[in-house]
Structures are given as C-alpha cells and as structure tokens.
mmCIF file of C-alpha atoms in Angstrom:
data_model
loop_
_atom_site.group_PDB
_atom_site.id
_atom_site.type_symbol
_atom_site.label_atom_id
_atom_site.label_comp_id
_atom_site.label_asym_id
_atom_site.label_seq_id
_atom_site.Cartn_x
_atom_site.Cartn_y
_atom_site.Cartn_z
ATOM 1 C CA MET A 1 85.267 126.587 123.917
ATOM 2 C CA SER A 2 89.049 126.194 123.868
ATOM 3 C CA ILE A 3 90.571 122.797 124.511
ATOM 4 C CA ASP A 4 93.478 122.508 126.951
ATOM 5 C CA LEU A 5 95.674 119.400 126.968
ATOM 6 C CA SER A 6 98.431 121.001 129.039
ATOM 7 C CA GLN A 7 97.058 119.575 132.302
ATOM 8 C CA LEU A 8 95.943 115.948 132.030
ATOM 9 C CA TRP A 9 94.463 113.580 134.545
ATOM 10 C CA GLU A 10 96.921 111.643 136.636
ATOM 11 C CA LEU A 11 97.358 108.039 135.503
ATOM 12 C CA ASP A 12 97.337 105.081 137.847
ATOM 13 C CA GLU A 13 100.630 103.217 138.112
ATOM 14 C CA ARG A 14 99.365 100.453 135.816
ATOM 15 C CA PRO A 15 96.218 101.657 134.043
ATOM 16 C CA GLY A 16 94.466 99.438 131.534
ATOM 17 C CA VAL A 17 95.824 99.757 127.992
ATOM 18 C CA SER A 18 93.918 99.338 124.730
ATOM 19 C CA PHE A 19 95.871 98.527 121.570
ATOM 20 C CA ILE A 20 94.337 99.491 118.227
ATOM 21 C CA MET A 21 95.509 97.911 114.957
ATOM 22 C CA PRO A 22 94.203 98.828 111.470
ATOM 23 C CA VAL A 23 94.491 95.809 109.182
ATOM 24 C CA LEU A 24 93.913 95.023 105.511
ATOM 25 C CA ASN A 25 95.357 91.998 103.682
ATOM 26 C CA GLU A 26 97.858 91.015 106.382
ATOM 27 C CA GLU A 27 97.539 87.231 106.467
ATOM 28 C CA LYS A 28 101.321 86.765 106.570
ATOM 29 C CA ARG A 29 101.930 88.955 109.617
ATOM 30 C CA ILE A 30 98.733 89.621 111.569
ATOM 31 C CA GLU A 31 99.025 86.651 113.923
ATOM 32 C CA ARG A 32 102.624 87.446 114.822
ATOM 33 C CA ALA A 33 101.803 91.153 115.257
ATOM 34 C CA VAL A 34 98.845 90.440 117.556
ATOM 35 C CA GLN A 35 100.900 87.956 119.543
ATOM 36 C CA THR A 36 103.531 90.611 120.323
ATOM 37 C CA VAL A 37 100.680 92.619 121.889
ATOM 38 C CA LEU A 38 99.293 89.722 123.903
ATOM 39 C CA ASP A 39 102.825 88.827 125.078
ATOM 40 C CA GLN A 40 103.418 92.275 126.599
ATOM 41 C CA GLU A 41 104.954 92.047 130.066
ATOM 42 C CA TYR A 42 102.485 94.517 131.507
ATOM 43 C CA LEU A 43 100.858 94.120 134.903
ATOM 44 C CA GLY A 44 97.714 96.110 134.119
ATOM 45 C CA PRO A 45 94.751 94.879 132.037
ATOM 46 C CA LYS A 46 95.106 94.989 128.261
ATOM 47 C CA GLU A 47 93.059 94.432 125.127
ATOM 48 C CA ILE A 48 93.536 94.743 121.386
ATOM 49 C CA VAL A 49 90.909 95.993 118.930
ATOM 50 C CA ILE A 50 91.550 95.122 115.282
ATOM 51 C CA GLY A 51 90.056 97.522 112.736
ATOM 52 C CA LEU A 52 89.522 95.103 109.874
ATOM 53 C CA GLY A 53 89.210 96.290 106.285
ATOM 54 C CA PRO A 54 87.653 94.179 103.503
ATOM 55 C CA SER A 55 90.622 91.870 102.980
ATOM 56 C CA THR A 56 90.888 89.621 99.948
ATOM 57 C CA ASP A 57 93.188 87.086 101.620
ATOM 58 C CA ARG A 58 92.784 85.070 104.849
ATOM 59 C CA THR A 59 93.198 88.060 107.182
ATOM 60 C CA THR A 60 89.516 88.157 108.231
ATOM 61 C CA GLU A 61 89.469 84.428 108.970
ATOM 62 C CA ILE A 62 92.645 84.650 111.076
ATOM 63 C CA ALA A 63 91.527 87.749 112.981
ATOM 64 C CA GLU A 64 88.105 86.337 113.826
ATOM 65 C CA ARG A 65 89.648 83.057 114.971
ATOM 66 C CA MET A 66 91.987 84.955 117.323
ATOM 67 C CA ALA A 67 89.006 86.889 118.704
ATOM 68 C CA ARG A 68 87.133 83.652 119.401
ATOM 69 C CA GLU A 69 90.138 82.110 121.142
ATOM 70 C CA ASP A 70 91.122 85.097 123.316
ATOM 71 C CA ALA A 71 88.665 87.460 125.026
ATOM 72 C CA ARG A 72 91.277 90.233 124.925
ATOM 73 C CA VAL A 73 90.962 90.396 121.128
ATOM 74 C CA THR A 74 88.072 92.280 119.477
ATOM 75 C CA VAL A 75 87.399 92.718 115.765
ATOM 76 C CA VAL A 76 85.524 95.699 114.287
ATOM 77 C CA HIS A 77 84.801 95.770 110.562
ATOM 78 C CA ASN A 78 85.521 98.763 108.351
ATOM 79 C CA PRO A 79 83.977 98.221 104.891
ATOM 80 C CA ALA A 80 85.675 101.399 103.610
ATOM 81 C CA GLY A 81 89.096 99.878 104.301
ATOM 82 C CA ASP A 82 90.918 103.169 104.966
ATOM 83 C CA THR A 83 93.293 103.569 107.892
ATOM 84 C CA PRO A 84 91.812 106.574 109.765
ATOM 85 C CA THR A 85 88.310 105.070 109.755
ATOM 86 C CA SER A 86 89.663 101.750 111.037
ATOM 87 C CA LEU A 87 91.502 103.603 113.799
ATOM 88 C CA ASN A 88 88.421 105.612 114.798
ATOM 89 C CA LEU A 89 86.137 102.563 114.821
ATOM 90 C CA SER A 90 88.692 100.725 116.951
ATOM 91 C CA ILE A 91 89.016 103.592 119.434
ATOM 92 C CA ALA A 92 85.225 103.597 119.860
ATOM 93 C CA GLU A 93 85.406 99.972 121.047
ATOM 94 C CA THR A 94 88.213 100.466 123.581
ATOM 95 C CA ARG A 95 87.721 100.548 127.327
ATOM 96 C CA TYR A 96 90.948 101.722 128.948
ATOM 97 C CA PRO A 97 92.577 105.106 129.704
ATOM 98 C CA VAL A 98 95.684 104.494 127.556
ATOM 99 C CA ILE A 99 95.324 103.823 123.831
ATOM 100 C CA ILE A 100 98.305 102.395 121.951
ATOM 101 C CA ARG A 101 98.377 102.400 118.175
ATOM 102 C CA VAL A 102 100.161 99.407 116.660
ATOM 103 C CA ASP A 103 100.772 98.278 113.106
ATOM 104 C CA ALA A 104 100.375 94.853 111.561
ATOM 105 C CA HIS A 105 103.779 95.295 109.945
ATOM 106 C CA SER A 106 105.488 96.094 113.229
ATOM 107 C CA GLU A 107 106.621 94.024 116.187
ATOM 108 C CA LEU A 108 106.758 95.292 119.764
ATOM 109 C CA PRO A 109 109.332 94.478 122.441
ATOM 110 C CA ARG A 110 107.779 92.916 125.530
ATOM 111 C CA ASN A 111 108.254 96.035 127.683
ATOM 112 C CA TYR A 112 106.703 98.437 125.162
ATOM 113 C CA ALA A 113 103.436 99.109 127.011
ATOM 114 C CA ALA A 114 105.070 99.353 130.442
ATOM 115 C CA LEU A 115 107.761 101.747 129.240
ATOM 116 C CA GLY A 116 105.220 103.809 127.303
ATOM 117 C CA VAL A 117 102.898 104.191 130.309
ATOM 118 C CA ASP A 118 105.840 105.121 132.543
ATOM 119 C CA THR A 119 106.861 107.779 130.017
ATOM 120 C CA LEU A 120 103.320 109.198 129.907
ATOM 121 C CA ARG A 121 103.236 109.404 133.698
ATOM 122 C CA GLU A 122 106.727 110.882 134.083
ATOM 123 C CA THR A 123 106.451 113.528 131.333
ATOM 124 C CA GLY A 124 102.755 114.409 131.491
ATOM 125 C CA ALA A 125 102.661 113.951 127.712
ATOM 126 C CA ALA A 126 99.466 113.478 125.743
ATOM 127 C CA ASN A 127 101.213 111.178 123.267
ATOM 128 C CA VAL A 128 104.477 109.253 123.357
ATOM 129 C CA GLY A 129 106.352 107.566 120.523
ATOM 130 C CA GLY A 130 109.658 105.856 119.970
ATOM 131 C CA LEU A 131 112.150 104.646 117.405
ATOM 132 C CA MET A 132 111.106 102.777 114.273
ATOM 133 C CA ARG A 133 113.820 100.138 113.730
ATOM 134 C CA ALA A 134 113.460 99.045 110.112
ATOM 135 C CA VAL A 135 114.720 95.558 109.224
ATOM 136 C CA GLY A 136 114.643 93.307 106.182
ATOM 137 C CA ASP A 137 115.047 89.725 104.985
ATOM 138 C CA THR A 138 116.185 90.102 101.367
ATOM 139 C CA PRO A 139 119.069 92.309 100.173
ATOM 140 C CA PHE A 140 116.604 94.814 98.707
ATOM 141 C CA GLN A 141 114.411 94.952 101.807
ATOM 142 C CA LYS A 142 117.523 95.360 103.964
ATOM 143 C CA ALA A 143 118.614 98.222 101.703
ATOM 144 C CA VAL A 144 115.223 99.921 102.082
ATOM 145 C CA ALA A 145 115.445 99.449 105.851
ATOM 146 C CA ARG A 146 118.919 101.005 105.830
ATOM 147 C CA ALA A 147 117.529 103.947 103.857
ATOM 148 C CA TYR A 148 114.730 104.392 106.426
ATOM 149 C CA MET A 149 117.284 104.689 109.200
ATOM 150 C CA SER A 150 119.753 106.865 107.265
ATOM 151 C CA PRO A 151 119.660 110.696 107.327
ATOM 152 C CA ILE A 152 119.980 110.686 103.527
ATOM 153 C CA GLY A 153 117.033 108.295 103.219
ATOM 154 C CA LEU A 154 114.110 109.731 105.160
ATOM 155 C CA GLY A 155 115.972 111.947 107.585
ATOM 156 C CA GLY A 156 114.323 114.506 109.813
ATOM 157 C CA PRO A 157 112.035 112.771 112.313
ATOM 158 C CA ALA A 158 113.718 111.454 115.429
ATOM 159 C CA TYR A 159 111.774 108.208 115.151
ATOM 160 C CA HIS A 160 113.699 107.262 111.990
ATOM 161 C CA SER A 161 117.275 107.997 112.999
ATOM 162 C CA GLY A 162 117.170 108.263 116.768
ATOM 163 C CA ALA A 163 117.813 111.291 118.976
ATOM 164 C CA GLN A 164 117.730 112.462 122.546
ATOM 165 C CA ALA A 165 114.472 112.013 124.421
ATOM 166 C CA GLY A 166 112.355 115.127 124.377
ATOM 167 C CA PRO A 167 109.426 117.013 122.818
ATOM 168 C CA SER A 168 108.675 116.037 119.237
ATOM 169 C CA GLU A 169 106.659 117.307 116.268
ATOM 170 C CA SER A 170 105.049 113.902 115.769
ATOM 171 C CA ALA A 171 105.386 110.337 117.018
ATOM 172 C CA TYR A 172 105.700 106.942 115.388
ATOM 173 C CA LEU A 173 102.512 104.938 116.048
ATOM 174 C CA GLY A 174 101.671 106.608 119.359
ATOM 175 C CA ILE A 175 100.826 105.844 122.995
ATOM 176 C CA PHE A 176 97.959 108.207 123.803
ATOM 177 C CA ARG A 177 96.026 109.302 126.833
ATOM 178 C CA ARG A 178 92.354 108.719 126.220
ATOM 179 C CA GLU A 179 91.572 112.418 126.743
ATOM 180 C CA VAL A 180 93.214 113.152 123.383
ATOM 181 C CA PHE A 181 90.344 111.447 121.570
ATOM 182 C CA GLU A 182 87.644 112.545 123.994
ATOM 183 C CA LEU A 183 88.603 116.212 123.639
ATOM 184 C CA LEU A 184 89.986 116.451 120.099
ATOM 185 C CA GLY A 185 88.036 113.732 118.329
ATOM 186 C CA GLY A 186 89.667 110.982 116.323
ATOM 187 C CA PHE A 187 91.957 110.786 113.315
ATOM 188 C CA ASP A 188 90.956 112.914 110.320
ATOM 189 C CA PRO A 189 89.130 110.503 107.959
ATOM 190 C CA THR A 190 89.810 112.760 104.972
ATOM 191 C CA LEU A 191 93.567 112.100 105.222
ATOM 192 C CA ARG A 192 94.482 108.703 103.813
ATOM 193 C CA ARG A 193 98.091 109.228 104.895
ATOM 194 C CA GLY A 194 99.686 111.624 107.356
ATOM 195 C CA GLN A 195 96.739 111.479 109.720
ATOM 196 C CA ASP A 196 99.123 110.899 112.649
ATOM 197 C CA TRP A 197 101.035 114.112 111.939
ATOM 198 C CA GLU A 198 97.784 116.064 111.706
ATOM 199 C CA LEU A 199 96.503 114.673 115.016
ATOM 200 C CA ASN A 200 99.798 115.514 116.712
ATOM 201 C CA LEU A 201 99.512 119.022 115.279
ATOM 202 C CA ARG A 202 96.123 119.377 116.984
ATOM 203 C CA ILE A 203 97.552 117.991 120.221
ATOM 204 C CA ARG A 204 100.341 120.564 120.243
ATOM 205 C CA ALA A 205 97.958 123.367 119.266
ATOM 206 C CA ALA A 206 95.834 122.468 122.317
ATOM 207 C CA GLY A 207 98.850 122.752 124.620
ATOM 208 C CA GLY A 208 99.530 119.022 124.794
ATOM 209 C CA LEU A 209 103.003 117.520 124.801
ATOM 210 C CA VAL A 210 104.169 114.987 122.200
ATOM 211 C CA TRP A 211 107.223 113.165 123.535
ATOM 212 C CA PHE A 212 109.914 111.043 121.847
ATOM 213 C CA ASN A 213 111.524 108.258 123.885
ATOM 214 C CA PRO A 214 114.292 106.387 121.990
ATOM 215 C CA GLU A 215 114.005 103.462 124.413
ATOM 216 C CA LEU A 216 110.619 102.670 122.844
ATOM 217 C CA THR A 217 111.849 100.667 119.852
ATOM 218 C CA VAL A 218 109.483 99.033 117.348
ATOM 219 C CA THR A 219 110.606 96.646 114.623
ATOM 220 C CA TYR A 220 109.210 97.581 111.206
ATOM 221 C CA TRP A 221 109.307 95.535 107.981
ATOM 222 C CA PRO A 222 109.339 97.813 104.896
ATOM 223 C CA ARG A 223 108.313 97.046 101.323
ATOM 224 C CA ALA A 224 110.306 94.269 99.696
ATOM 225 C CA ASP A 225 110.449 95.275 96.006
ATOM 226 C CA ILE A 226 111.222 98.447 94.094
ATOM 227 C CA ARG A 227 107.762 98.797 92.509
ATOM 228 C CA SER A 228 106.058 98.710 95.903
ATOM 229 C CA VAL A 229 108.524 101.224 97.326
ATOM 230 C CA ALA A 230 107.838 103.593 94.421
ATOM 231 C CA GLN A 231 104.058 103.256 94.871
ATOM 232 C CA GLN A 232 104.284 103.808 98.613
ATOM 233 C CA PHE A 233 106.458 106.918 98.404
ATOM 234 C CA TYR A 234 104.493 108.421 95.526
ATOM 235 C CA ALA A 235 101.302 108.162 97.613
ATOM 236 C CA THR A 236 103.100 109.491 100.705
ATOM 237 C CA GLY A 237 104.441 112.485 98.789
ATOM 238 C CA LYS A 238 101.033 113.276 97.350
ATOM 239 C CA TRP A 239 99.323 113.183 100.746
ATOM 240 C CA ARG A 240 102.106 115.212 102.346
ATOM 241 C CA ALA A 241 101.420 117.847 99.697
ATOM 242 C CA GLU A 242 97.742 117.777 100.655
ATOM 243 C CA ILE A 243 98.739 118.444 104.277
ATOM 244 C CA VAL A 244 100.993 121.300 103.136
ATOM 245 C CA ARG A 245 98.024 122.765 101.241
ATOM 246 C CA ARG A 246 95.969 122.659 104.446
ATOM 247 C CA HIS A 247 98.673 123.664 106.958
ATOM 248 C CA SER A 248 101.261 125.466 104.850
ATOM 249 C CA THR A 249 102.984 127.436 107.602
ATOM 250 C CA ARG A 250 103.340 124.489 109.970
ATOM 251 C CA ASN A 251 105.378 122.137 107.787
ATOM 252 C CA SER A 252 109.111 121.563 108.009
ATOM 253 C CA LEU A 253 111.281 122.704 105.098
ATOM 254 C CA ARG A 254 112.621 119.144 104.811
ATOM 255 C CA TYR A 255 109.374 118.127 103.093
ATOM 256 C CA PHE A 256 110.381 120.308 100.136
ATOM 257 C CA ALA A 257 113.764 118.621 99.603
ATOM 258 C CA PRO A 258 112.513 115.706 97.416
ATOM 259 C CA PRO A 259 110.545 117.921 94.981
ATOM 260 C CA VAL A 260 113.564 120.227 94.697
ATOM 261 C CA LEU A 261 115.683 117.148 93.930
ATOM 262 C CA VAL A 262 113.206 116.019 91.260
ATOM 263 C CA GLY A 263 113.321 119.459 89.668
ATOM 264 C CA GLY A 264 117.114 119.487 89.726
ATOM 265 C CA LEU A 265 117.412 116.016 88.209
ATOM 266 C CA ALA A 266 114.905 116.916 85.499
ATOM 267 C CA ALA A 267 116.840 120.089 84.666
ATOM 268 C CA ALA A 268 120.098 118.133 84.542
ATOM 269 C CA ALA A 269 118.570 115.518 82.232
ATOM 270 C CA VAL A 270 117.083 118.105 79.856
ATOM 271 C CA GLY A 271 120.312 120.100 79.848
ATOM 272 C CA THR A 272 122.379 117.021 79.070
ATOM 273 C CA ALA A 273 120.053 116.148 76.186
ATOM 274 C CA LEU A 274 120.356 119.692 74.795
ATOM 275 C CA GLN A 275 124.136 119.527 75.063
ATOM 276 C CA ALA A 276 124.199 116.206 73.257
ATOM 277 C CA ALA A 277 122.061 117.689 70.466
ATOM 278 C CA GLY A 278 124.304 120.742 70.219
ATOM 279 C CA ALA A 279 121.453 123.078 71.127
ATOM 280 C CA ALA A 280 122.727 124.198 74.516
ATOM 281 C CA ARG A 281 125.219 126.699 73.055
ATOM 282 C CA ARG A 282 122.329 128.814 71.770
ATOM 283 C CA LEU A 283 120.787 129.183 75.226
ATOM 284 C CA PRO A 284 121.259 132.370 77.285
ATOM 285 C CA THR A 285 124.291 132.312 79.568
ATOM 286 C CA PRO A 286 122.256 132.222 82.838
ATOM 287 C CA VAL A 287 120.358 129.175 81.541
ATOM 288 C CA ARG A 288 123.620 127.408 80.696
ATOM 289 C CA TRP A 289 124.902 128.198 84.171
ATOM 290 C CA GLY A 290 121.697 126.794 85.611
ATOM 291 C CA ILE A 291 122.134 123.587 83.617
ATOM 292 C CA GLY A 292 125.693 123.278 84.856
ATOM 293 C CA ALA A 293 124.576 123.768 88.465
ATOM 294 C CA ALA A 294 121.839 121.146 88.056
ATOM 295 C CA GLN A 295 124.328 118.666 86.570
ATOM 296 C CA MET A 296 126.763 119.321 89.402
ATOM 297 C CA GLY A 297 123.982 118.780 91.934
ATOM 298 C CA ALA A 298 122.907 115.521 90.287
ATOM 299 C CA ALA A 299 126.482 114.250 90.233
ATOM 300 C CA THR A 300 126.985 115.204 93.894
ATOM 301 C CA TYR A 301 123.746 113.452 94.868
ATOM 302 C CA ALA A 302 124.735 110.259 93.016
ATOM 303 C CA ALA A 303 128.188 110.347 94.598
ATOM 304 C CA ALA A 304 126.768 110.810 98.103
ATOM 305 C CA VAL A 305 124.342 107.895 97.761
ATOM 306 C CA SER A 306 127.067 105.668 96.289
ATOM 307 C CA ALA A 307 129.540 106.637 99.017
ATOM 308 C CA LEU A 308 127.058 105.752 101.746
ATOM 309 C CA ALA A 309 126.411 102.394 100.115
ATOM 310 C CA VAL A 310 130.099 101.558 99.679
ATOM 311 C CA SER A 311 130.983 102.625 103.236
ATOM 312 C CA ALA A 312 128.387 100.376 104.902
ATOM 313 C CA PRO A 313 130.590 97.762 106.626
ATOM 314 C CA ASP A 314 127.767 95.333 107.433
ATOM 315 C CA ALA A 315 126.229 95.199 103.936
ATOM 316 C CA ASP A 316 127.168 92.751 101.181
ATOM 317 C CA ARG A 317 127.505 93.741 97.522
ATOM 318 C CA ARG A 318 123.888 92.949 96.687
ATOM 319 C CA GLU A 319 122.570 95.094 99.514
ATOM 320 C CA LYS A 320 124.883 97.956 98.574
ATOM 321 C CA ALA A 321 123.697 97.828 94.961
ATOM 322 C CA ALA A 322 120.086 97.713 96.144
ATOM 323 C CA PHE A 323 120.690 100.749 98.373
ATOM 324 C CA VAL A 324 121.920 102.749 95.369
ATOM 325 C CA ALA A 325 118.641 101.865 93.596
ATOM 326 C CA ALA A 326 116.313 102.207 96.608
ATOM 327 C CA VAL A 327 117.261 105.684 97.832
ATOM 328 C CA PRO A 328 116.691 107.540 94.519
ATOM 329 C CA THR A 329 113.484 105.557 94.011
ATOM 330 C CA MET A 330 112.191 106.754 97.389
ATOM 331 C CA HIS A 331 113.218 110.368 96.795
ATOM 332 C CA ILE A 332 112.036 110.661 93.186
ATOM 333 C CA ALA A 333 108.704 108.920 93.844
ATOM 334 C CA TRP A 334 108.079 111.053 96.950
ATOM 335 C CA GLY A 335 109.073 114.264 95.184
ATOM 336 C CA THR A 336 106.995 113.487 92.085
ATOM 337 C CA GLY A 337 103.972 112.675 94.229
ATOM 338 C CA PHE A 338 104.487 115.887 96.197
ATOM 339 C CA ILE A 339 104.586 118.012 93.044
ATOM 340 C CA LYS A 340 101.447 116.305 91.727
ATOM 341 C CA GLY A 341 99.708 116.774 95.076
ATOM 342 C CA ILE A 342 100.597 120.469 95.302
ATOM 343 C CA VAL A 343 99.098 121.024 91.866
ATOM 344 C CA THR A 344 95.988 118.843 92.141
ATOM 345 C CA GLY A 345 95.586 117.965 95.812
ATOM 346 C CA ALA A 346 94.869 114.417 96.973
ATOM 347 C CA ASP A 347 91.631 112.522 97.427
ATOM 348 C CA HIS A 348 90.527 109.057 98.475
ATOM 349 C CA GLY A 349 91.328 107.703 95.035
ATOM 350 C CA ASP A 350 94.997 108.360 95.748
ATOM 351 C CA ALA A 351 95.509 105.549 98.261
ATOM 352 C CA ASP A 352 98.748 103.581 98.323
ATOM 353 C CA ARG A 353 98.060 100.129 96.831
ATOM 354 C CA SER A 354 101.591 98.818 97.200
ATOM 355 C CA ARG A 355 100.704 96.436 100.012
ATOM 356 C CA THR A 356 97.712 94.849 98.304
ATOM 357 C CA ASP A 357 99.420 94.697 94.923
ATOM 358 C CA THR A 358 102.222 92.553 96.315
ATOM 359 C CA GLY A 359 99.943 89.960 97.794
ATOM 360 C CA GLY A 360 99.347 90.559 101.287
ATOM 361 C CA THR A 361 99.513 93.592 103.455
ATOM 362 C CA ARG A 362 97.776 96.753 104.472
ATOM 363 C CA ALA A 363 97.104 99.290 101.741
ATOM 364 C CA GLU A 364 97.990 102.294 103.840
ATOM 365 C CA GLU A 365 100.032 103.055 106.887
ATOM 366 C CA GLN A 366 101.382 105.868 108.994
ATOM 367 C CA ASP A 367 103.183 108.629 107.176
ATOM 368 C CA ARG A 368 106.883 107.887 107.192
#
C-alpha cells in the first residue's frame, strides 16, 4: 500500500507538542538545554522525552532529577547509546500530535514551538526546520562556528547559511507532524549519522513537504578543539558515503566536493615531492600538466580560505588563525572519511567519539 503525506490532518491552533532529545555524556549542557524547552512561550501542552544513552558522567543523575522535579520531563533509557534508537524510543513515549526534535548542544528561542506549529499549519508541511546559528566561546570554537555558517565551510543546506523560506531537501532538527512516524516508521537505526536526511528523503518520496523557515533559529555550540572537529567530520563523511551507496542518485553533487579536494591536495603534494626530487621531468607531459593543475588548485584553495579569514571584520587575530586551520581540517577529514566510506561502507563501529573523548557530550548528532 502506498503512503501519501501530501494531505495531512488539520492541526488545532495550539496542539500539544512533544520534544525529543537524544543524550549521551551531556552533563555540562543538558540542564540548560532542557530548560530552554520548558521555558517555551507556548500556550498548548508540552512535554520533553529524553532518550538517555549509557553516560559515563553525571548526565543520568541530572536527567532523572529533572524528571522527578517536573512531570513534563520523561526519561527513557537506551543501553545501545546510538542516536536513532534514542530518538525512536523517545517518540514511542510521546503523547502529542507535534513532535519536535531538539539537541542537547542546542538552545531554542522562546517562540520556537509556537512559530514551528504556525509554520506547519500555514504550509501543510510534514516537517519544518530552521537556521542553525553556530556560536563559540574560545577563538577556535568561534572559528569553527564561522566555518559552519560560511558557504566555504559547510555550504549547501539552507539551515547553515540562511535562505528564503521554502521547500527544502532536509531540515535541521525538525518539527514533525506525528503522522510522519505513524505512517513511515521512525529513524533508520542502521544509520549512525545522516538519519535525518534519510527520513526527510522518505517524507518527500511519500509526497510530504519539508519546509525551511529562517525565522526558526537555533543556537548550536560546535566542537571546541581541532582533534574533535577532525573526528566528527571524518565520521560524518564516512556515513554520508554510506548514504550515497544506498541512495546514489538522490544525493547532491556538493557531497563530492571534499573528496575531490582531498584528491587534488594529495596530487599536489605528491607532485611537489617529485619535483623536489627531480623526478617530475621524466613524467609524461599530461601527468606534469595534471600536477600543475593540482598545485594551482591547492594554492587557490589556500588563498580563498586565508582571504575569508583576513576579511572577517569581527574576528580577532587568534580567531582568524584558527579559521585557517579549522576549515581545511573539516574538509580534509570529511573528504577522507567519504573516500573510506565509499570503499568500505560504514557500520556501527564507525561512530563519532569526538564528544565523549573530550569529556562530556553526545557521541553522535544530526548530520551537518
């Protein structure tokens, strides 16, 4: 039987909303994140269900205390610790017709739920998302946040750089009608990353509308050190490759830019080494031309990243230097992971450990 999400049930003006939050090792941020949900200026009933992985810090203690103190907070345990399972277990415990995914590393404005429900009602969308506004505390974290929001950093999705409201391929976090999960099932538990994109693919294939509203702005705190950024983007690239293996014809060409960059940089490095050793002159002319093109591309890339850093009027010297380091780290790690994933695929042993390794946050999160 075919599934049709093109015509959805009409929502009440202020239906109940259920927030779902997958959490693992988030003792530093979980209380603040949950409080931004409870502080929503929304006239309808609301609840939050925390999908709790086996944390090694105080996250479980904090979450269970919040559940005891506020009846709107529920905790469900996920011994496996992976994001899609936590999301699915949380959805199973929800009661209301609108389900809002939130992240323990994100903070919501007070009108987020109200604006999201209004957008669902006005557009007839099955899922609505907004703009991820990345911010940072340290110069390096600020540089990573700047890269998130820059077209040269992540680029592509409207939820990173902002765009006109309208239909979208995917959505950051997501404000869903309950029918999405009743008719399509939950998030794919075999995808450790990118499960949001895959669900939105199924929504669109079923005739449902995924809508971007730039007025829905969520504050996001990215990784704070270069090692964690590299781990995160390597895992993201590998899982994006797994999605390409499964849905090859439905992926944007922009996903292939980082692996092409990695190949070009590698060719430039090898060519430069051969030139230094005096061996390049013995290569066929087309190969020498290829080396020259790769070197020109590498130089242009370095110049573009440096120019963006230097031209940022609101960044100090430390942040500009960090930006020059952060952007290539993101691209090279993502591209290397993508190449590895295309060759070998990805499995549950390929989770991103960058949050847990740095002492305190969730091991996986939505594909960026």
